[in-house]
GROMACS .gro file of C-alpha atoms in nm:
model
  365
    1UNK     CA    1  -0.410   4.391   4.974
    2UNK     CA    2  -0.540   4.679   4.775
    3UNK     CA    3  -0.817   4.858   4.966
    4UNK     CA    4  -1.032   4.822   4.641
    5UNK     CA    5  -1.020   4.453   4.640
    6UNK     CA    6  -1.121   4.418   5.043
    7UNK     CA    7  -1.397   4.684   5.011
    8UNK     CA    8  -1.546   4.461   4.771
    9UNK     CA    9  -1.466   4.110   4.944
   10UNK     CA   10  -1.561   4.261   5.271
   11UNK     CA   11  -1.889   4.384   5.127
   12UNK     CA   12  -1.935   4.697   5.334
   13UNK     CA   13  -2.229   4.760   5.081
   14UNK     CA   14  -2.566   4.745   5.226
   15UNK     CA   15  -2.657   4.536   4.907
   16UNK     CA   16  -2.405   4.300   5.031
   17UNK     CA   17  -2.614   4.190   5.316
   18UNK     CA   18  -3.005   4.035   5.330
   19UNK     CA   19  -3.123   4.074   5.644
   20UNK     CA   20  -3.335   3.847   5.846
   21UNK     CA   21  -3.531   3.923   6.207
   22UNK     CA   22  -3.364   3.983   6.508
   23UNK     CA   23  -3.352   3.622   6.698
   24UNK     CA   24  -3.220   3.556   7.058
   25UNK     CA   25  -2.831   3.370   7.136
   26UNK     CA   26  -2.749   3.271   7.484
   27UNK     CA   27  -2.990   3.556   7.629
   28UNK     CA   28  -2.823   3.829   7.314
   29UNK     CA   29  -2.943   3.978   7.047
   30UNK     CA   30  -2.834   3.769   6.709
   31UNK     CA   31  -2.907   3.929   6.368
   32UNK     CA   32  -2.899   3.662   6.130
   33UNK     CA   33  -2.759   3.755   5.774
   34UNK     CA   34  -2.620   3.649   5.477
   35UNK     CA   35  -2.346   3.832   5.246
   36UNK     CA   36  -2.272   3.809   4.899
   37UNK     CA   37  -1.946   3.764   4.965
   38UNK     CA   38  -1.994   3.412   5.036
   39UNK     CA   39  -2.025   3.355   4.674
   40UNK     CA   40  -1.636   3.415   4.720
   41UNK     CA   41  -1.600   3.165   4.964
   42UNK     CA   42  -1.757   2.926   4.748
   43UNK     CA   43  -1.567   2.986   4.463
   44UNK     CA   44  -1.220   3.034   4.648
   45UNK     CA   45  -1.283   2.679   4.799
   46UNK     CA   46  -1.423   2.481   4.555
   47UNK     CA   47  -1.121   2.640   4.344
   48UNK     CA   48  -0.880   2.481   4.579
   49UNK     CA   49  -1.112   2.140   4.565
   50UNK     CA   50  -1.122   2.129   4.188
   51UNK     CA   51  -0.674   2.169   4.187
   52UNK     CA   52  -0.635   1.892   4.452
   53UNK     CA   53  -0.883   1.678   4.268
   54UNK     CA   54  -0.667   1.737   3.944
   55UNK     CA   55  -0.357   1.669   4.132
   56UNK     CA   56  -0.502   1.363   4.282
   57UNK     CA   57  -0.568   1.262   3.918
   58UNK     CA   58  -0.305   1.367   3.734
   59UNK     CA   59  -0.120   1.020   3.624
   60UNK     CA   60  -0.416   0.825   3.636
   61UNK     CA   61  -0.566   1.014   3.301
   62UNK     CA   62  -0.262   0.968   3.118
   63UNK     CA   63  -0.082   0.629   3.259
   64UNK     CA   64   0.095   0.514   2.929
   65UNK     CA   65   0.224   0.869   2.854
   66UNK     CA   66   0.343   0.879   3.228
   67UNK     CA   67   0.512   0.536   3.259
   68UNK     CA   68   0.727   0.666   2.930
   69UNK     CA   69   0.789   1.003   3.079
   70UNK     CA   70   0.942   0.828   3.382
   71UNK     CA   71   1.070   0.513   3.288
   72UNK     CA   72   0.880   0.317   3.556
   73UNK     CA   73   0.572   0.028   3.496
   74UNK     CA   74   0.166   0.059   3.578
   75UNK     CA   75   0.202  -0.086   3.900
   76UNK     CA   76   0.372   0.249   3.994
   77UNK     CA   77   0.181   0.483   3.789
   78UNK     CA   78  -0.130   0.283   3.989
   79UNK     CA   79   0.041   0.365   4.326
   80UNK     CA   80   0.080   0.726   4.250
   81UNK     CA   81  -0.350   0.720   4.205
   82UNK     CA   82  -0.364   0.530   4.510
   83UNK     CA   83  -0.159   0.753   4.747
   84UNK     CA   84  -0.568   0.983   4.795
   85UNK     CA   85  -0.739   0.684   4.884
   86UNK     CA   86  -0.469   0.577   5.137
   87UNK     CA   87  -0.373   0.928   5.246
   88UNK     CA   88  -0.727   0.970   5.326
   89UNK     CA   89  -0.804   0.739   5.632
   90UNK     CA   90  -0.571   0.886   5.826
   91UNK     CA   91  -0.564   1.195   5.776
   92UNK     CA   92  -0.911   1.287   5.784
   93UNK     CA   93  -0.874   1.303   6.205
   94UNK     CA   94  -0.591   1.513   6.127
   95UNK     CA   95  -0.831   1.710   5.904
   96UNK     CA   96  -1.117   1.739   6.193
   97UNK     CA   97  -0.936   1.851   6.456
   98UNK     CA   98  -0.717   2.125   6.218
   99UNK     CA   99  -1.059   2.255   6.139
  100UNK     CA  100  -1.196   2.273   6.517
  101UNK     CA  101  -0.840   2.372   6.645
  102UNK     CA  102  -0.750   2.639   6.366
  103UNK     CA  103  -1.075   2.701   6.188
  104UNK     CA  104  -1.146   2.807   5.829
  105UNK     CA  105  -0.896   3.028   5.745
  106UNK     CA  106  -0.581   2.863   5.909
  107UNK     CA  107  -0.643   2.544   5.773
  108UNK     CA  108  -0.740   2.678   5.402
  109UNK     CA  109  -0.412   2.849   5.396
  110UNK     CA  110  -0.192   2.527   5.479
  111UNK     CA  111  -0.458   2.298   5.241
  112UNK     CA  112  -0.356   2.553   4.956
  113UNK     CA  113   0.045   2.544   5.039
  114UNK     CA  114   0.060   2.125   5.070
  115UNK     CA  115  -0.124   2.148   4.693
  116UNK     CA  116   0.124   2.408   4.584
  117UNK     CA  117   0.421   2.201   4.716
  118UNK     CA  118   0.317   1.880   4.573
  119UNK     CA  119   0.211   2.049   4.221
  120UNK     CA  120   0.522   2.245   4.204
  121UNK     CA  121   0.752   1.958   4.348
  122UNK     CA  122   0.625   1.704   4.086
  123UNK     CA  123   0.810   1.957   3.840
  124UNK     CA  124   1.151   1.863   3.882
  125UNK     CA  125   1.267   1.624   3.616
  126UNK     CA  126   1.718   1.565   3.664
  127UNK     CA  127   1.800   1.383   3.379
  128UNK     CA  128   2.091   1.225   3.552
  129UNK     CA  129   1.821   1.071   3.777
  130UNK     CA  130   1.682   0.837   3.479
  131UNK     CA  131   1.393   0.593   3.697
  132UNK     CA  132   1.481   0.751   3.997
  133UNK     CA  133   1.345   1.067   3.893
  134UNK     CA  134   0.968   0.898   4.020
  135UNK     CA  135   1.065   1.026   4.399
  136UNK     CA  136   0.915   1.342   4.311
  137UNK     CA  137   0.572   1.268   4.182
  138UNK     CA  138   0.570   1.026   4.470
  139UNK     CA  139   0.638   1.344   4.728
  140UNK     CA  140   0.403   1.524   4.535
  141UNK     CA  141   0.098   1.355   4.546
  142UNK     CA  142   0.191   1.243   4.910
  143UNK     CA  143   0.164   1.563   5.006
  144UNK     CA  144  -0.136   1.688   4.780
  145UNK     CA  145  -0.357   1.425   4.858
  146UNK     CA  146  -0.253   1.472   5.287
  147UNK     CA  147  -0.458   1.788   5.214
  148UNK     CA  148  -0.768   1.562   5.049
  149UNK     CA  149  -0.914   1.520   5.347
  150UNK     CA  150  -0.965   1.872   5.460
  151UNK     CA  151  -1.128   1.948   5.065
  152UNK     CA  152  -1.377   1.647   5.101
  153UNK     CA  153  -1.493   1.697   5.467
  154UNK     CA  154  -1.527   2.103   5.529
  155UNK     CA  155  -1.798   2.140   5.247
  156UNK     CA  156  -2.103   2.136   5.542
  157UNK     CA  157  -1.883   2.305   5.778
  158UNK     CA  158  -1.824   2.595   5.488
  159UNK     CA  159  -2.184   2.623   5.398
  160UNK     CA  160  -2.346   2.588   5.753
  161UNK     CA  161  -2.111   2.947   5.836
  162UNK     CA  162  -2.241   3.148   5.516
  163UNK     CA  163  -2.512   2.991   5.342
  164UNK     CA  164  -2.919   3.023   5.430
  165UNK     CA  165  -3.025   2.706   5.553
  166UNK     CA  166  -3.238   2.719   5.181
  167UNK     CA  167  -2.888   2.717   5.014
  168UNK     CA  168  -2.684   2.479   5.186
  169UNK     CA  169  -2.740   2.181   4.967
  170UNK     CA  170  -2.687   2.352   4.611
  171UNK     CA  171  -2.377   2.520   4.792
  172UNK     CA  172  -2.239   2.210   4.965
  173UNK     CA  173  -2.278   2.030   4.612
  174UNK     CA  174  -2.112   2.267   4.374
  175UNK     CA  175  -1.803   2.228   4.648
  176UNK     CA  176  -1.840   1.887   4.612
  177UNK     CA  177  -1.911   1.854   4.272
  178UNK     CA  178  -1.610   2.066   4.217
  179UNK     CA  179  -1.369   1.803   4.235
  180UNK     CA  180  -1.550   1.548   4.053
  181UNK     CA  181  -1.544   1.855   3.763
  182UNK     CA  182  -1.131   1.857   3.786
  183UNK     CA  183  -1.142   1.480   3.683
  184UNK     CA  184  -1.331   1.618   3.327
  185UNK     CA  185  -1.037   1.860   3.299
  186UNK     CA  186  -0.795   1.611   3.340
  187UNK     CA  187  -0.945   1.378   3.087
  188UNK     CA  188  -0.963   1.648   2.879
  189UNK     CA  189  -0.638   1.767   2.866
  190UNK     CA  190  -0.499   1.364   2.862
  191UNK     CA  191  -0.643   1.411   2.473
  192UNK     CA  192  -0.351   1.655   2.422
  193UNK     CA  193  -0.077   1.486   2.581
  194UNK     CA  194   0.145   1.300   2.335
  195UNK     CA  195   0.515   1.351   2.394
  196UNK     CA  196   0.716   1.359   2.713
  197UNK     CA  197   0.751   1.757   2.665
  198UNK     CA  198   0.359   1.778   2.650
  199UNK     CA  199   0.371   1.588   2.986
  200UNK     CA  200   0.636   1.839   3.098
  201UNK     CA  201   0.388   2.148   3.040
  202UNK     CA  202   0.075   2.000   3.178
  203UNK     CA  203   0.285   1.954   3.493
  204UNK     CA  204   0.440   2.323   3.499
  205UNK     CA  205   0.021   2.420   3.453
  206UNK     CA  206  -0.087   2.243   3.740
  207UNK     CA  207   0.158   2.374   3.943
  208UNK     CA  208   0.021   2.726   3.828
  209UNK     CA  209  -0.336   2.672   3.913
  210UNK     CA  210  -0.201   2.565   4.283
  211UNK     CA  211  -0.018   2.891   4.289
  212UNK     CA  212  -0.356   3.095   4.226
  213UNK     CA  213  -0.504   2.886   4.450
  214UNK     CA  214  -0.265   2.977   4.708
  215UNK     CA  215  -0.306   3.384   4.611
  216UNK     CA  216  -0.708   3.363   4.656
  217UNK     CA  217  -0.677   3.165   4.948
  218UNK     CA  218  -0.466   3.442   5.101
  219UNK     CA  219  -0.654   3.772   4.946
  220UNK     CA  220  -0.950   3.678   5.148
  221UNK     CA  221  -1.061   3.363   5.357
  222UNK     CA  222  -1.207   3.465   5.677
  223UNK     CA  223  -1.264   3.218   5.956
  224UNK     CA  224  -1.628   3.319   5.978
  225UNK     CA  225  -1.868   3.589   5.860
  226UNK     CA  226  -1.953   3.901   6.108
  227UNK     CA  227  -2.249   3.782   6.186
  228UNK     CA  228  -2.397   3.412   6.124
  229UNK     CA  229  -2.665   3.352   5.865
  230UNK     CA  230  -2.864   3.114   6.091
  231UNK     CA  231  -2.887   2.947   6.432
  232UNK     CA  232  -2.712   2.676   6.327
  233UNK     CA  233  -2.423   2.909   6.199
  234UNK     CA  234  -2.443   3.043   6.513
  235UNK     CA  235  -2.400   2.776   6.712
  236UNK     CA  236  -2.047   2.701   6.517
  237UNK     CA  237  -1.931   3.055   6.561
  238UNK     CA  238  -2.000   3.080   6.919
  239UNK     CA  239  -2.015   2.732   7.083
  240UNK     CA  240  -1.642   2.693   7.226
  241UNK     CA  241  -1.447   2.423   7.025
  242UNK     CA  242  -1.522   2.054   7.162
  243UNK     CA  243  -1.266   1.856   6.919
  244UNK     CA  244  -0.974   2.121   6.919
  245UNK     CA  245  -0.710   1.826   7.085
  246UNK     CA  246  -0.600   1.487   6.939
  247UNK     CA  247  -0.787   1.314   7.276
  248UNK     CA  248  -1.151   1.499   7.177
  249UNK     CA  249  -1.115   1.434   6.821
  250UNK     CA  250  -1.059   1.040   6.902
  251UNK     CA  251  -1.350   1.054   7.144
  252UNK     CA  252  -1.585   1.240   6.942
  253UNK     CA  253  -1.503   0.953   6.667
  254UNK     CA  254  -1.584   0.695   6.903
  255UNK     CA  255  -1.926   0.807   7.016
  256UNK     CA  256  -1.982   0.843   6.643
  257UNK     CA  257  -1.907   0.463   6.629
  258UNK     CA  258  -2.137   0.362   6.906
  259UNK     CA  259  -2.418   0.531   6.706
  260UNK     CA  260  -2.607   0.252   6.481
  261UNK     CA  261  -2.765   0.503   6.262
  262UNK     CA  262  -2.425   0.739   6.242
  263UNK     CA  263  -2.289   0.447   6.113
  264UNK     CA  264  -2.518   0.335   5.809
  265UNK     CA  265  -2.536   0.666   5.705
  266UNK     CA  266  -2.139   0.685   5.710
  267UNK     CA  267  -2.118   0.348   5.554
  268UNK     CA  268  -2.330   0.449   5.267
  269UNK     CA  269  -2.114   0.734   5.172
  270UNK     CA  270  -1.801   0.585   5.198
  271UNK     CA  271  -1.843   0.296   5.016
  272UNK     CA  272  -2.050   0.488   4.701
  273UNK     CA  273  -1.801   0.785   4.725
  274UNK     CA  274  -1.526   0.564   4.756
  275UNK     CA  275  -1.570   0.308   4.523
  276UNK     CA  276  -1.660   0.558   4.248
  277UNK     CA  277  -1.347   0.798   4.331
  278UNK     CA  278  -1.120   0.484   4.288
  279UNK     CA  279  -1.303   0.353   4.000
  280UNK     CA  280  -1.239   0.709   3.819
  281UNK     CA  281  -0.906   0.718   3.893
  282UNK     CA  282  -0.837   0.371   3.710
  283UNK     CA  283  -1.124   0.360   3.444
  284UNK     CA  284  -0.866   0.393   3.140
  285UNK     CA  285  -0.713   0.059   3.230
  286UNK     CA  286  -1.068  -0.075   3.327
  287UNK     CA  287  -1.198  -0.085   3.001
  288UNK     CA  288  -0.904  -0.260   2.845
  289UNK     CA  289  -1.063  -0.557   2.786
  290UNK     CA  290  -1.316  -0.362   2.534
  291UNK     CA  291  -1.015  -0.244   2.314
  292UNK     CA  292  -1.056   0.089   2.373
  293UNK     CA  293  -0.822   0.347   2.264
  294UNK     CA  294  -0.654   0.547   2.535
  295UNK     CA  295  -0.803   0.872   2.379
  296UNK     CA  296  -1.146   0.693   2.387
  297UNK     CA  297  -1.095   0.558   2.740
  298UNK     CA  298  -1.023   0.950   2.804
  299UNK     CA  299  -1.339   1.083   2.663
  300UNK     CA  300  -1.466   0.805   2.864
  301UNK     CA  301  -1.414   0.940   3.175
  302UNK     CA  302  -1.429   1.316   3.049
  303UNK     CA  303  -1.810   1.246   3.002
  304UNK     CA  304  -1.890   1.052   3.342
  305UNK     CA  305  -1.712   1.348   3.559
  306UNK     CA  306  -1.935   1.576   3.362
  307UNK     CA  307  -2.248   1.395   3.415
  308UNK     CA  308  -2.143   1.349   3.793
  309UNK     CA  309  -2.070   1.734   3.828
  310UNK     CA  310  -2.377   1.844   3.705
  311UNK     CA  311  -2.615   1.582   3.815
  312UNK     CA  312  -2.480   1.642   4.176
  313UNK     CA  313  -2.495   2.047   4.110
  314UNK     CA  314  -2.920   1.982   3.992
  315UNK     CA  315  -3.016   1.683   4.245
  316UNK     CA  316  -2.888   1.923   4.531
  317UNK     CA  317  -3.100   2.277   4.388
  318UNK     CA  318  -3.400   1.989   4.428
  319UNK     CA  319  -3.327   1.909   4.750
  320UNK     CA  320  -3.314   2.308   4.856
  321UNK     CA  321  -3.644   2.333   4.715
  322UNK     CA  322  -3.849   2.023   4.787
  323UNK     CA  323  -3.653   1.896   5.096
  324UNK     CA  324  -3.715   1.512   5.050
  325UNK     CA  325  -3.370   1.370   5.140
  326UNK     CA  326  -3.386   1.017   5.202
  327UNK     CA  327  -3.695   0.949   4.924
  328UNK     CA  328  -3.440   1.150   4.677
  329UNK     CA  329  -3.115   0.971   4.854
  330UNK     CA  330  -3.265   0.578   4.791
  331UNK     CA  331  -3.411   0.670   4.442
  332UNK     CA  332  -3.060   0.803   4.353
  333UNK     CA  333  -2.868   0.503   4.521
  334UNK     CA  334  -3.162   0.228   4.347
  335UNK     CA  335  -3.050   0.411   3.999
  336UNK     CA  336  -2.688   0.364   4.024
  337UNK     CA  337  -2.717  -0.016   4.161
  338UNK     CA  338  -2.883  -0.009   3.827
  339UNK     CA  339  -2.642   0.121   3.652
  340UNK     CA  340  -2.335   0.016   3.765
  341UNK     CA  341  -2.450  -0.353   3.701
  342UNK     CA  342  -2.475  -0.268   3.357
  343UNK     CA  343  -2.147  -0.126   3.350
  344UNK     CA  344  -1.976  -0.464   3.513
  345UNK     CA  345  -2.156  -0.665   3.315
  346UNK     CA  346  -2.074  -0.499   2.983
  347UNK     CA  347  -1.707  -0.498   3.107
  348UNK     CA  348  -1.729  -0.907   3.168
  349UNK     CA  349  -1.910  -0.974   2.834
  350UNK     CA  350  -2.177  -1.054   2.957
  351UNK     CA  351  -2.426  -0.798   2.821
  352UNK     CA  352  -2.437  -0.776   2.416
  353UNK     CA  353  -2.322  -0.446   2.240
  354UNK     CA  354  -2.069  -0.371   2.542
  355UNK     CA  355  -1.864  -0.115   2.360
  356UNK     CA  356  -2.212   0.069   2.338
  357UNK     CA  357  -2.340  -0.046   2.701
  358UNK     CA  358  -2.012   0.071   2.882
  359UNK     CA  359  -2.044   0.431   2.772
  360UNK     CA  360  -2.413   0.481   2.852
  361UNK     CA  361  -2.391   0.326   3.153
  362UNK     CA  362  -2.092   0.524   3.245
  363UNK     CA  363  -2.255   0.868   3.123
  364UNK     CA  364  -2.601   0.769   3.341
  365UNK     CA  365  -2.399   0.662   3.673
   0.00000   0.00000   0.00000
């Protein structure tokens, strides 16, 4: 790397750093700071987010123009959305204990090459192969969405190392938000796609943007900053690892299980985060039964990742400044209930003006 570009990331600058009062760590001096360079950080990893979001997404935004390109049916096209949701179970122990085993950098670096395989594997096209040439999408977004995990579950870990405690929320939602942002993209570019060779292209681009993933991930991605910008930071840097073996990762999940509270909290999340990640993935062929178009299912689901990426983005600046979590948490979660039971509704026919209904319901969820 050019000394140039790690004077900068490294931020030997004293502007780089904001200083805060000398505090006390196991009986030694701890100087809590932050660095600009974590603005980096955030943008190198919700980079690699947004591409395995996109990857994730790929055939789901254009499902007609993909069962044409390779000669297969929707059930297939489905499976090929499906492979995040089912990679995800299992793989997010994997996940945990690559982060406590290998920590940041270690496990960025082999997030960014499973992307970069899958994106550039899904490339290949053999004519010879005719149907069977679905094997490598199938590889590819195996081994994409194996890396899911690690980009939905290392947002809090990532902020707690380099953010101010006043920042973490704003910084652990534009992560977050970063891959509901790639599904916009995606719809976006559907719009464009109308022969096999536009199909062809959009692959060979996706497979680029893993590539600079891969470059930024390995120009700079420390494991942690020189010195922590809270106690809490701290305590991640210094405490030894408790989950760094298969055995304490398993354990560690269990005592999370035998916590009542631990648990409705987790069961919130994954049922509104994964209900909505599945329903994005297949709202072109949900609102079929409407007639719409495929380009107007597309702009369909351009403007709900939009309004999900930048509602999460505001909601968590609010949260940084006011600091009302569960009064903003249940007022967010009474509005969707809301809103979603528009959006079924309108879908059944049961709700007049459903055309209408489905997209303002979509755009306020």
């Amino acid at each position: 790397m050019s000394q140039s570009i790690s004077g900068f990331l490294l931020g030997e600058k004293k502007k780089d750093e904001e200083t805060t009062p000398i505090l006390h760590f196991h009986n030694s001096p701890v100087k809590y700071q932050v660095y600009f360079r974590r603005f980096w950080i955030l943008f190198v990893f919700s980079w690699i987010a947004m591409e395995q979001s996109l990857i994730w997404i790929t055939y789901g935004s254009i499902e007609l123009n993909a069962i044409y390109y390779y000669k297969t049916n929707t059930a297939m096209i489905n499976f090929l959305s499906a492979t995040g949701p089912i990679a995800f179970f299992p793989m997010c122990f994997v996940a945990v204990w690559m982060i406590d085993r290998y920590r940041a950098r270690k496990t960025m670096i082999i997030t960014a090459f499973l992307c970069m395989f899958g994106a550039c594997i899904r490339c290949i096209k053999i004519d010879s192969f005719g149907k069977y040439n679905i094997i490598f999408p199938i590889i590819g977004q195996l081994a994409a969405n194996t890396s899911g995990p690690v980009c939905m579950i290392m947002q809090s870990k990532i902020s707690s190392l380099w953010f101010a405690p006043n920042e973490r929320t704003f910084a652990t939602a534009t992560m977050t938000e970063a891959s509901t942002i790639s599904g916009s993209i995606a719809y976006l570019i559907a719009l464009l796609i109308k022969t096999n060779v536009d199909v062809s292209y959009m692959l060979y681009s996706y497979a680029l943007v893993s590539i600079f993933g891969m470059v930024i991930v390995l120009i700079y991605f420390p494991d942690s900053p020189p010195t922590p910008p809270s106690p809490s930071g701290a305590l991640s840097v210094h405490l030894p690892n408790q989950g760094d073996t298969a055995m304490s990762v398993l354990r560690n999940s269990w005592d999370i299980c035998k916590n009542f509270n631990a648990l409705l909290i987790i069961l919130a999340g994954s049922l509104s985060g994964g209900f909505y990640s599945v329903w994005g993935a297949m709202v072109v062929e949900i609102v079929v039964p409407l007639h719409y178009t495929t380009k107007q299912a597309d702009w369909l689901g351009f403007y709900s990742t939009i309004a999900a990426g930048i509602g999460g983005v505001i909601f968590g600046k609010i949260h940084d400044k006011y600091q009302h979590y569960k009064i903003l948490l249940v007022t967010l979660y009474f509005l969707q209930l809301i809103v979603f039971s528009w959006f079924t509704l309108s879908v059944a026919g049961a709700i007049p003006g459903a055309f209408w209904g489905v997209q303002i319901a979509n755009i306020l969820g």
